PDB file of C-alpha atoms in Angstrom:
ATOM      1  CA  MET B   1       0.114   0.124  -0.258  1.00 62.00           C
ATOM      2  CA  ASN B   2       1.452   3.761   0.005  1.00 83.00           C
ATOM      3  CA  LYS B   3       2.014   5.252   3.250  1.00 91.00           C
ATOM      4  CA  PRO B   4      -0.441   5.039   5.692  1.00 94.00           C
ATOM      5  CA  ARG B   5      -2.254   8.041   6.455  1.00 96.00           C
ATOM      6  CA  LEU B   6      -2.377  10.087   9.461  1.00 97.00           C
ATOM      7  CA  GLY B   7      -4.661  12.545  11.317  1.00 97.00           C
ATOM      8  CA  HIS B   8      -2.902  14.828  13.703  1.00 97.00           C
ATOM      9  CA  ILE B   9      -4.433  17.460  15.668  1.00 93.00           C
ATOM     10  CA  ASN B  10      -2.322  20.325  16.096  1.00 89.00           C
ATOM     11  CA  PHE B  11      -2.976  21.195  19.289  1.00 94.00           C
ATOM     12  CA  LEU B  12      -0.543  22.283  22.429  1.00 96.00           C
ATOM     13  CA  ASN B  13      -1.945  19.746  24.620  1.00 96.00           C
ATOM     14  CA  VAL B  14       0.460  16.974  22.032  1.00 97.00           C
ATOM     15  CA  LEU B  15       3.008  19.050  22.222  1.00 97.00           C
ATOM     16  CA  PRO B  16       5.726  16.675  22.173  1.00 98.00           C
ATOM     17  CA  LEU B  17       4.244  14.437  19.083  1.00 97.00           C
ATOM     18  CA  THR B  18       4.274  17.749  16.502  1.00 97.00           C
ATOM     19  CA  TYR B  19       8.049  19.012  17.859  1.00 97.00           C
ATOM     20  CA  SER B  20       8.999  15.123  16.879  1.00 97.00           C
ATOM     21  CA  LEU B  21       6.445  14.432  13.960  1.00 96.00           C
ATOM     22  CA  GLN B  22       8.122  17.876  12.531  1.00 95.00           C
ATOM     23  CA  HIS B  23      11.823  18.059  13.329  1.00 95.00           C
ATOM     24  CA  CYS B  24      12.848  15.066  14.537  1.00 95.00           C
ATOM     25  CA  GLY B  25      11.814  12.853  12.009  1.00 94.00           C
ATOM     26  CA  PHE B  26       9.182  10.562  13.610  1.00 94.00           C
ATOM     27  CA  ASP B  27       7.336  11.372   9.985  1.00 94.00           C
ATOM     28  CA  GLU B  28       8.444   9.573   7.255  1.00 93.00           C
ATOM     29  CA  GLY B  29       7.437   7.077   5.800  1.00 92.00           C
ATOM     30  CA  ILE B  30       3.797   8.690   7.138  1.00 95.00           C
ATOM     31  CA  ASP B  31       0.732  10.429   5.011  1.00 96.00           C
ATOM     32  CA  ILE B  32       0.572  13.040   7.455  1.00 96.00           C
ATOM     33  CA  LYS B  33      -2.488  15.684   7.955  1.00 96.00           C
ATOM     34  CA  LYS B  34      -3.632  17.595  10.984  1.00 95.00           C
ATOM     35  CA  GLY B  35      -6.806  19.503  11.175  1.00 92.00           C
ATOM     36  CA  VAL B  36      -9.079  20.382  14.607  1.00 90.00           C
ATOM     37  CA  PRO B  37     -10.203  17.501  16.441  1.00 90.00           C
ATOM     38  CA  SER B  38     -14.049  17.761  13.835  1.00 88.00           C
ATOM     39  CA  VAL B  39     -12.027  17.633  11.253  1.00 92.00           C
ATOM     40  CA  MET B  40     -10.203  13.933  12.608  1.00 93.00           C
ATOM     41  CA  ASN B  41     -13.077  12.700  13.792  1.00 93.00           C
ATOM     42  CA  ASN B  42     -15.276  12.872  10.784  1.00 93.00           C
ATOM     43  CA  ASP B  43     -12.098  11.903   8.225  1.00 95.00           C
ATOM     44  CA  LEU B  44     -11.484   8.861  10.364  1.00 96.00           C
ATOM     45  CA  ILE B  45     -15.119   7.317  10.169  1.00 94.00           C
ATOM     46  CA  ASN B  46     -15.163   8.235   6.434  1.00 94.00           C
ATOM     47  CA  ASN B  47     -11.839   6.350   5.754  1.00 94.00           C
ATOM     48  CA  ARG B  48     -10.105   9.598   4.909  1.00 96.00           C
ATOM     49  CA  LEU B  49      -7.364   8.514   7.248  1.00 97.00           C
ATOM     50  CA  ASP B  50      -5.799   5.542   8.642  1.00 97.00           C
ATOM     51  CA  ALA B  51      -5.368   6.279  11.713  1.00 97.00           C
ATOM     52  CA  SER B  52      -5.961   9.725  13.420  1.00 97.00           C
ATOM     53  CA  GLU B  53      -6.128  10.969  17.721  1.00 96.00           C
ATOM     54  CA  ILE B  54     -10.252  11.923  17.694  1.00 95.00           C
ATOM     55  CA  SER B  55     -12.550  12.821  20.958  1.00 93.00           C
ATOM     56  CA  SER B  56     -13.271  10.188  23.564  1.00 95.00           C
ATOM     57  CA  ILE B  57     -16.926   9.990  22.425  1.00 94.00           C
ATOM     58  CA  VAL B  58     -16.218   9.182  18.703  1.00 95.00           C
ATOM     59  CA  TYR B  59     -15.011   5.614  19.237  1.00 97.00           C
ATOM     60  CA  ALA B  60     -17.952   5.370  21.731  1.00 96.00           C
ATOM     61  CA  LYS B  61     -19.870   5.651  18.263  1.00 95.00           C
ATOM     62  CA  ASN B  62     -17.869   3.876  15.766  1.00 96.00           C
ATOM     63  CA  SER B  63     -16.151   0.507  18.412  1.00 96.00           C
ATOM     64  CA  ASP B  64     -17.449  -1.362  15.574  1.00 96.00           C
ATOM     65  CA  ASN B  65     -15.598  -1.023  13.090  1.00 96.00           C
ATOM     66  CA  LEU B  66     -12.099   0.669  14.818  1.00 98.00           C
ATOM     67  CA  LEU B  67      -9.621  -0.089  17.354  1.00 98.00           C
ATOM     68  CA  ILE B  68      -7.772   1.705  20.154  1.00 98.00           C
ATOM     69  CA  LEU B  69      -3.742   2.057  19.932  1.00 97.00           C
ATOM     70  CA  PRO B  70      -2.470   0.562  23.968  1.00 96.00           C
ATOM     71  CA  ASP B  71      -1.360   2.978  26.654  1.00 95.00           C
ATOM     72  CA  MET B  72      -1.999   6.419  24.269  1.00 96.00           C
ATOM     73  CA  CYS B  73      -4.470   9.131  24.838  1.00 97.00           C
ATOM     74  CA  VAL B  74      -5.054  12.193  25.809  1.00 97.00           C
ATOM     75  CA  ARG B  75      -6.129  12.745  29.372  1.00 97.00           C
ATOM     76  CA  ALA B  76      -6.080  15.134  32.697  1.00 97.00           C
ATOM     77  CA  ASP B  77      -6.695  14.653  36.253  1.00 96.00           C
ATOM     78  CA  GLY B  78      -8.835  18.084  37.329  1.00 95.00           C
ATOM     79  CA  PRO B  79      -8.069  20.718  35.768  1.00 96.00           C
ATOM     80  CA  VAL B  80      -7.379  20.692  32.305  1.00 97.00           C
ATOM     81  CA  ARG B  81      -6.969  24.500  31.144  1.00 96.00           C
ATOM     82  CA  SER B  82      -8.225  24.383  28.264  1.00 95.00           C
ATOM     83  CA  ILE B  83     -11.989  22.967  27.978  1.00 95.00           C
ATOM     84  CA  ILE B  84     -13.425  26.595  29.498  1.00 97.00           C
ATOM     85  CA  LEU B  85     -17.113  27.039  29.621  1.00 97.00           C
ATOM     86  CA  VAL B  86     -17.073  31.100  30.062  1.00 98.00           C
ATOM     87  CA  SER B  87     -20.505  32.429  31.054  1.00 98.00           C
ATOM     88  CA  ARG B  88     -22.196  35.814  31.470  1.00 97.00           C
ATOM     89  CA  LYS B  89     -23.897  34.263  34.855  1.00 97.00           C
ATOM     90  CA  PRO B  90     -22.026  31.670  37.049  1.00 98.00           C
ATOM     91  CA  ILE B  91     -23.052  27.700  36.376  1.00 98.00           C
ATOM     92  CA  TYR B  92     -25.123  27.589  38.641  1.00 97.00           C
ATOM     93  CA  GLU B  93     -27.938  30.126  37.733  1.00 98.00           C
ATOM     94  CA  ILE B  94     -27.509  28.360  34.000  1.00 97.00           C
ATOM     95  CA  ASN B  95     -30.625  26.693  33.127  1.00 96.00           C
ATOM     96  CA  GLU B  96     -32.085  26.240  29.950  1.00 95.00           C
ATOM     97  CA  ASP B  97     -29.580  29.575  28.420  1.00 96.00           C
ATOM     98  CA  LYS B  98     -28.887  29.033  25.392  1.00 97.00           C
ATOM     99  CA  ILE B  99     -25.609  27.829  24.844  1.00 97.00           C
ATOM    100  CA  ILE B 100     -22.592  27.875  21.877  1.00 96.00           C
ATOM    101  CA  LEU B 101     -20.882  24.881  21.774  1.00 93.00           C
ATOM    102  CA  THR B 102     -17.346  25.264  19.310  1.00 87.00           C
ATOM    103  CA  ALA B 103     -17.600  23.329  16.329  1.00 83.00           C
ATOM    104  CA  GLN B 104     -13.780  22.355  16.669  1.00 80.00           C
ATOM    105  CA  SER B 105     -15.482  18.676  19.313  1.00 74.00           C
ATOM    106  CA  ALA B 106     -17.141  16.553  19.930  1.00 74.00           C
ATOM    107  CA  THR B 107     -16.246  15.134  23.260  1.00 81.00           C
ATOM    108  CA  SER B 108     -16.677  18.617  25.030  1.00 86.00           C
ATOM    109  CA  HIS B 109     -20.290  18.687  23.595  1.00 89.00           C
ATOM    110  CA  THR B 110     -21.030  14.857  25.512  1.00 93.00           C
ATOM    111  CA  PHE B 111     -18.662  16.101  28.276  1.00 91.00           C
ATOM    112  CA  ALA B 112     -20.595  19.973  29.365  1.00 93.00           C
ATOM    113  CA  ARG B 113     -24.002  18.315  28.732  1.00 95.00           C
ATOM    114  CA  ILE B 114     -23.044  15.622  31.183  1.00 97.00           C
ATOM    115  CA  ILE B 115     -21.917  18.675  33.646  1.00 97.00           C
ATOM    116  CA  LEU B 116     -24.508  20.654  33.104  1.00 97.00           C
ATOM    117  CA  HIS B 117     -27.568  18.480  33.369  1.00 97.00           C
ATOM    118  CA  LYS B 118     -26.491  16.136  37.056  1.00 97.00           C
ATOM    119  CA  ALA B 119     -24.443  18.682  38.384  1.00 97.00           C
ATOM    120  CA  TYR B 120     -26.394  21.538  38.357  1.00 97.00           C
ATOM    121  CA  ASP B 121     -30.122  19.374  37.064  1.00 97.00           C
ATOM    122  CA  ALA B 122     -29.288  22.139  34.014  1.00 97.00           C
ATOM    123  CA  ASN B 123     -31.133  22.048  30.339  1.00 94.00           C
ATOM    124  CA  PRO B 124     -29.735  24.530  28.504  1.00 96.00           C
ATOM    125  CA  LYS B 125     -30.135  24.576  25.036  1.00 96.00           C
ATOM    126  CA  TYR B 126     -27.137  24.017  22.793  1.00 95.00           C
ATOM    127  CA  TYR B 127     -26.358  25.311  19.178  1.00 93.00           C
ATOM    128  CA  THR B 128     -22.634  24.441  17.516  1.00 92.00           C
ATOM    129  CA  ARG B 129     -20.900  27.696  15.237  1.00 90.00           C
ATOM    130  CA  HIS B 130     -17.597  29.111  15.708  1.00 90.00           C
ATOM    131  CA  ILE B 131     -16.644  31.747  18.229  1.00 92.00           C
ATOM    132  CA  THR B 132     -13.214  32.969  19.229  1.00 93.00           C
ATOM    133  CA  PRO B 133     -12.002  34.273  21.812  1.00 93.00           C
ATOM    134  CA  GLU B 134     -11.800  37.674  20.901  1.00 93.00           C
ATOM    135  CA  ASN B 135     -15.532  37.773  22.328  1.00 94.00           C
ATOM    136  CA  PRO B 136     -16.416  35.356  23.547  1.00 96.00           C
ATOM    137  CA  VAL B 137     -19.954  34.557  24.732  1.00 97.00           C
ATOM    138  CA  PRO B 138     -22.396  36.217  21.317  1.00 94.00           C
ATOM    139  CA  GLU B 139     -24.863  38.759  22.416  1.00 95.00           C
ATOM    140  CA  ASP B 140     -27.692  36.374  21.586  1.00 95.00           C
ATOM    141  CA  ALA B 141     -25.974  33.793  24.026  1.00 97.00           C
ATOM    142  CA  THR B 142     -25.608  33.164  27.680  1.00 98.00           C
ATOM    143  CA  ALA B 143     -22.029  31.357  28.047  1.00 98.00           C
ATOM    144  CA  ALA B 144     -20.003  29.393  25.115  1.00 97.00           C
ATOM    145  CA  LEU B 145     -17.482  26.978  25.277  1.00 96.00           C
ATOM    146  CA  PHE B 146     -13.974  26.841  24.158  1.00 95.00           C
ATOM    147  CA  ILE B 147     -11.668  23.996  23.667  1.00 93.00           C
ATOM    148  CA  GLY B 148      -8.245  23.538  22.542  1.00 92.00           C
ATOM    149  CA  ASP B 149      -5.731  26.869  22.203  1.00 93.00           C
ATOM    150  CA  ASP B 150      -8.489  29.353  22.527  1.00 94.00           C
ATOM    151  CA  ALA B 151      -9.115  27.909  25.739  1.00 95.00           C
ATOM    152  CA  LEU B 152      -6.304  27.846  26.849  1.00 95.00           C
ATOM    153  CA  ASN B 153      -6.277  31.206  25.508  1.00 95.00           C
ATOM    154  CA  LEU B 154      -8.846  31.523  27.564  1.00 96.00           C
ATOM    155  CA  TYR B 155      -7.830  30.077  30.478  1.00 96.00           C
ATOM    156  CA  TYR B 156      -4.821  32.361  30.805  1.00 94.00           C
ATOM    157  CA  HIS B 157      -5.803  36.166  29.733  1.00 92.00           C
ATOM    158  CA  GLN B 158      -9.358  36.167  32.211  1.00 92.00           C
ATOM    159  CA  ASP B 159     -11.554  39.190  31.613  1.00 90.00           C
ATOM    160  CA  LYS B 160     -12.979  38.700  35.225  1.00 88.00           C
ATOM    161  CA  GLU B 161     -15.026  41.761  35.200  1.00 91.00           C
ATOM    162  CA  LYS B 162     -17.478  40.744  32.501  1.00 94.00           C
ATOM    163  CA  PHE B 163     -17.288  36.691  32.700  1.00 97.00           C
ATOM    164  CA  TYR B 164     -17.136  33.576  34.602  1.00 97.00           C
ATOM    165  CA  TYR B 165     -15.207  31.233  34.069  1.00 98.00           C
ATOM    166  CA  TYR B 166     -14.741  27.197  34.341  1.00 98.00           C
ATOM    167  CA  ASP B 167     -12.934  24.795  34.253  1.00 97.00           C
ATOM    168  CA  MET B 168     -14.450  21.805  33.311  1.00 96.00           C
ATOM    169  CA  GLY B 169     -12.012  18.733  33.745  1.00 96.00           C
ATOM    170  CA  MET B 170     -12.406  20.742  36.815  1.00 97.00           C
ATOM    171  CA  GLU B 171     -15.930  19.878  36.673  1.00 97.00           C
ATOM    172  CA  TRP B 172     -15.464  16.424  35.493  1.00 97.00           C
ATOM    173  CA  LYS B 173     -13.172  15.956  38.512  1.00 97.00           C
ATOM    174  CA  LYS B 174     -16.072  17.388  40.870  1.00 97.00           C
ATOM    175  CA  LEU B 175     -18.781  15.200  39.661  1.00 97.00           C
ATOM    176  CA  THR B 176     -17.386  12.126  39.187  1.00 97.00           C
ATOM    177  CA  GLY B 177     -13.663  11.815  41.487  1.00 97.00           C
ATOM    178  CA  ARG B 178     -12.376  10.597  38.200  1.00 95.00           C
ATOM    179  CA  CYS B 179      -9.354  11.865  35.817  1.00 95.00           C
ATOM    180  CA  MET B 180     -11.060  12.316  32.562  1.00 96.00           C
ATOM    181  CA  VAL B 181      -9.717  10.859  28.471  1.00 96.00           C
ATOM    182  CA  TYR B 182     -10.227  13.396  26.492  1.00 95.00           C
ATOM    183  CA  ALA B 183      -8.279  11.278  23.176  1.00 95.00           C
ATOM    184  CA  VAL B 184      -7.773   7.573  21.749  1.00 97.00           C
ATOM    185  CA  TRP B 185      -5.324   6.912  19.074  1.00 98.00           C
ATOM    186  CA  ALA B 186      -7.213   5.065  16.755  1.00 98.00           C
ATOM    187  CA  VAL B 187      -7.243   2.781  13.561  1.00 97.00           C
ATOM    188  CA  HIS B 188      -9.523   0.945  11.341  1.00 96.00           C
ATOM    189  CA  LYS B 189      -9.988  -2.977  12.145  1.00 96.00           C
ATOM    190  CA  ASP B 190      -9.415  -3.593   8.382  1.00 95.00           C
ATOM    191  CA  PHE B 191      -6.270  -1.213   8.485  1.00 96.00           C
ATOM    192  CA  ALA B 192      -5.199  -2.755  12.086  1.00 96.00           C
ATOM    193  CA  THR B 193      -5.808  -5.990   9.265  1.00 95.00           C
ATOM    194  CA  ASN B 194      -4.622  -6.519   6.545  1.00 95.00           C
ATOM    195  CA  TYR B 195      -1.841  -4.245   7.870  1.00 95.00           C
ATOM    196  CA  PRO B 196       0.196  -4.878  10.751  1.00 95.00           C
ATOM    197  CA  ASP B 197       3.758  -3.626   9.985  1.00 94.00           C
ATOM    198  CA  GLN B 198       2.402  -0.557   8.958  1.00 95.00           C
ATOM    199  CA  LEU B 199       0.470  -0.223  12.090  1.00 96.00           C
ATOM    200  CA  GLN B 200       3.326  -1.001  14.096  1.00 95.00           C
ATOM    201  CA  LEU B 201       5.372   1.750  12.842  1.00 94.00           C
ATOM    202  CA  LEU B 202       2.485   4.624  12.872  1.00 95.00           C
ATOM    203  CA  TYR B 203       2.160   3.482  16.311  1.00 96.00           C
ATOM    204  CA  GLU B 204       6.078   3.849  17.183  1.00 95.00           C
ATOM    205  CA  ARG B 205       5.582   6.494  15.400  1.00 95.00           C
ATOM    206  CA  LEU B 206       2.781   8.431  18.315  1.00 97.00           C
ATOM    207  CA  TYR B 207       4.569   6.347  20.837  1.00 96.00           C
ATOM    208  CA  LYS B 208       7.700   7.320  20.943  1.00 96.00           C
ATOM    209  CA  GLY B 209       7.108  10.925  19.321  1.00 97.00           C
ATOM    210  CA  LEU B 210       4.996  11.526  22.515  1.00 97.00           C
ATOM    211  CA  ARG B 211       7.987  10.497  25.080  1.00 97.00           C
ATOM    212  CA  HIS B 212      10.817  11.894  22.238  1.00 97.00           C
ATOM    213  CA  GLY B 213       9.483  15.586  22.276  1.00 97.00           C
ATOM    214  CA  TYR B 214       8.557  15.775  26.448  1.00 98.00           C
ATOM    215  CA  ALA B 215      11.890  14.811  27.135  1.00 98.00           C
ATOM    216  CA  ARG B 216      12.782  17.651  25.304  1.00 98.00           C
ATOM    217  CA  LYS B 217      10.756  19.999  26.366  1.00 97.00           C
ATOM    218  CA  GLN B 218      11.797  22.407  26.333  1.00 98.00           C
ATOM    219  CA  GLU B 219      13.433  23.468  22.479  1.00 98.00           C
ATOM    220  CA  ALA B 220       9.491  22.169  21.710  1.00 98.00           C
ATOM    221  CA  ILE B 221       7.555  25.067  23.978  1.00 98.00           C
ATOM    222  CA  ASN B 222      10.792  26.968  22.700  1.00 97.00           C
ATOM    223  CA  SER B 223       9.727  26.123  18.914  1.00 97.00           C
ATOM    224  CA  ILE B 224       6.369  27.843  18.699  1.00 96.00           C
ATOM    225  CA  LEU B 225       6.817  30.640  21.459  1.00 95.00           C
ATOM    226  CA  ASP B 226       6.661  33.164  18.620  1.00 95.00           C
ATOM    227  CA  THR B 227       3.748  31.836  17.432  1.00 94.00           C
ATOM    228  CA  LYS B 228       1.695  31.442  20.216  1.00 93.00           C
ATOM    229  CA  PRO B 229      -0.471  34.042  23.114  1.00 93.00           C
ATOM    230  CA  PHE B 230       1.336  32.104  25.561  1.00 95.00           C
ATOM    231  CA  THR B 231       4.255  32.555  28.124  1.00 96.00           C
ATOM    232  CA  TYR B 232       6.673  29.681  28.360  1.00 97.00           C
ATOM    233  CA  SER B 233       5.440  29.607  31.586  1.00 97.00           C
ATOM    234  CA  GLN B 234       2.432  28.759  30.537  1.00 97.00           C
ATOM    235  CA  LEU B 235       3.497  26.347  28.554  1.00 97.00           C
ATOM    236  CA  SER B 236       6.107  24.727  30.737  1.00 97.00           C
ATOM    237  CA  GLU B 237       2.996  24.525  33.329  1.00 97.00           C
ATOM    238  CA  TYR B 238       0.471  23.017  30.842  1.00 97.00           C
ATOM    239  CA  LEU B 239       1.871  20.312  29.041  1.00 97.00           C
ATOM    240  CA  GLU B 240       2.624  19.219  32.555  1.00 97.00           C
ATOM    241  CA  VAL B 241      -1.527  19.340  33.298  1.00 97.00           C
ATOM    242  CA  ILE B 242      -1.966  16.863  30.473  1.00 97.00           C
ATOM    243  CA  LYS B 243      -0.484  12.935  30.893  1.00 97.00           C
ATOM    244  CA  TRP B 244      -0.557  10.823  27.754  1.00 97.00           C
ATOM    245  CA  ASN B 245      -0.476   7.126  29.351  1.00 96.00           C
ATOM    246  CA  LEU B 246      -3.664   4.706  29.308  1.00 96.00           C
ATOM    247  CA  THR B 247      -2.676   2.405  31.489  1.00 93.00           C
ATOM    248  CA  GLU B 248      -6.592   0.104  32.398  1.00 94.00           C
ATOM    249  CA  GLU B 249      -7.475   3.003  35.168  1.00 94.00           C
ATOM    250  CA  TYR B 250      -7.834   5.381  32.573  1.00 95.00           C
ATOM    251  CA  LEU B 251      -9.687   2.209  30.450  1.00 96.00           C
ATOM    252  CA  ASP B 252     -12.403   2.411  33.715  1.00 96.00           C
ATOM    253  CA  ASN B 253     -12.484   5.542  33.618  1.00 96.00           C
ATOM    254  CA  LEU B 254     -14.039   6.326  30.037  1.00 96.00           C
ATOM    255  CA  MET B 255     -16.258   3.462  30.871  1.00 97.00           C
ATOM    256  CA  VAL B 256     -17.887   6.151  33.560  1.00 97.00           C
ATOM    257  CA  PHE B 257     -17.887   8.488  31.020  1.00 97.00           C
ATOM    258  CA  TYR B 258     -18.867   6.248  28.424  1.00 97.00           C
ATOM    259  CA  LYS B 259     -22.364   4.836  30.791  1.00 97.00           C
ATOM    260  CA  TYR B 260     -23.180   9.283  31.689  1.00 97.00           C
ATOM    261  CA  ALA B 261     -23.631   9.618  28.893  1.00 96.00           C
ATOM    262  CA  TYR B 262     -25.452   6.208  27.896  1.00 97.00           C
ATOM    263  CA  GLU B 263     -27.447   7.296  30.271  1.00 97.00           C
ATOM    264  CA  MET B 264     -28.537  10.555  28.891  1.00 96.00           C
ATOM    265  CA  LYS B 265     -29.229   8.386  25.830  1.00 95.00           C
ATOM    266  CA  LEU B 266     -26.150  10.788  24.100  1.00 94.00           C
ATOM    267  CA  ILE B 267     -24.764   7.341  22.434  1.00 95.00           C
ATOM    268  CA  PRO B 268     -26.604   4.443  21.526  1.00 95.00           C
ATOM    269  CA  ARG B 269     -24.863   2.122  24.018  1.00 96.00           C
ATOM    270  CA  ILE B 270     -21.695   1.714  25.531  1.00 97.00           C
ATOM    271  CA  PRO B 271     -18.817   0.322  24.567  1.00 97.00           C
ATOM    272  CA  LYS B 272     -16.651  -2.114  24.234  1.00 95.00           C
ATOM    273  CA  LEU B 273     -12.793  -1.302  24.087  1.00 97.00           C
ATOM    274  CA  LYS B 274     -10.738  -3.242  22.052  1.00 97.00           C
ATOM    275  CA  LEU B 275      -7.235  -2.408  21.715  1.00 97.00           C
ATOM    276  CA  ALA B 276      -4.962  -2.769  18.618  1.00 96.00           C
ATOM    277  CA  GLN B 277      -2.637  -6.337  19.400  1.00 91.00           C
ATOM    278  CA  ILE B 278       0.551  -3.860  18.974  1.00 89.00           C
ATOM    279  CA  LYS B 279       4.588  -5.104  19.446  1.00 81.00           C
ATOM    280  CA  ILE B 280       4.830  -3.160  22.829  1.00 71.00           C
TER     281      ILE B 280
END
């Protein structure tokens, strides 16, 4: 076959991997497509990619056709800094208000719905459209949900005179007492079956790339510092908040997320977690 097709979400939460792919030769022999989570999710589901980092909820909706790559994810235990609800009123006063959801994500949509309903007994009206940190809450809405670098921007540059800010990772921790797995790396089952050598290549590049880039955290941060609205210290702290290993404990935490999503009829069933067979 041609080069394996890999989707890459170029957010700061995987900066170590981005650095390894762009600067250290880990992209050799791989056809890489970059984009926001919603685009990578859609491309993997529709066979335009062989493997990709995807929103956790996307695996739940497509588990018949996908396998999870072992010991790799994007997770945080408590505050995550890069999923932020910005609101004109305190979160406990939100009820049937209008909330704008970023068009970039999938897991965060489900995540926010669960938290607002189960923790605050709220039933907002949700709308998805493009939003920006410069105008975080449109005039016709009460609140807006941001993810990724936009959310991180808002976390570090809050206008507390105008808005309330809620780290949804912390809200999840308060609700469940659990760590949250926001994204996993997944592959098509047919790709894993038919091209085991290509699968092994992809896995090694991803697994080793994350660790290689993290070991060179200073160089990775300096490589993008001039293009981002953050200080070195802020990015260094953020890369200690985000973790990338997926153990049995965190797989169990992921199932808690799926259980809540199923109870709220946000997914058709609770999926079984099936991992790709990799030589580790």
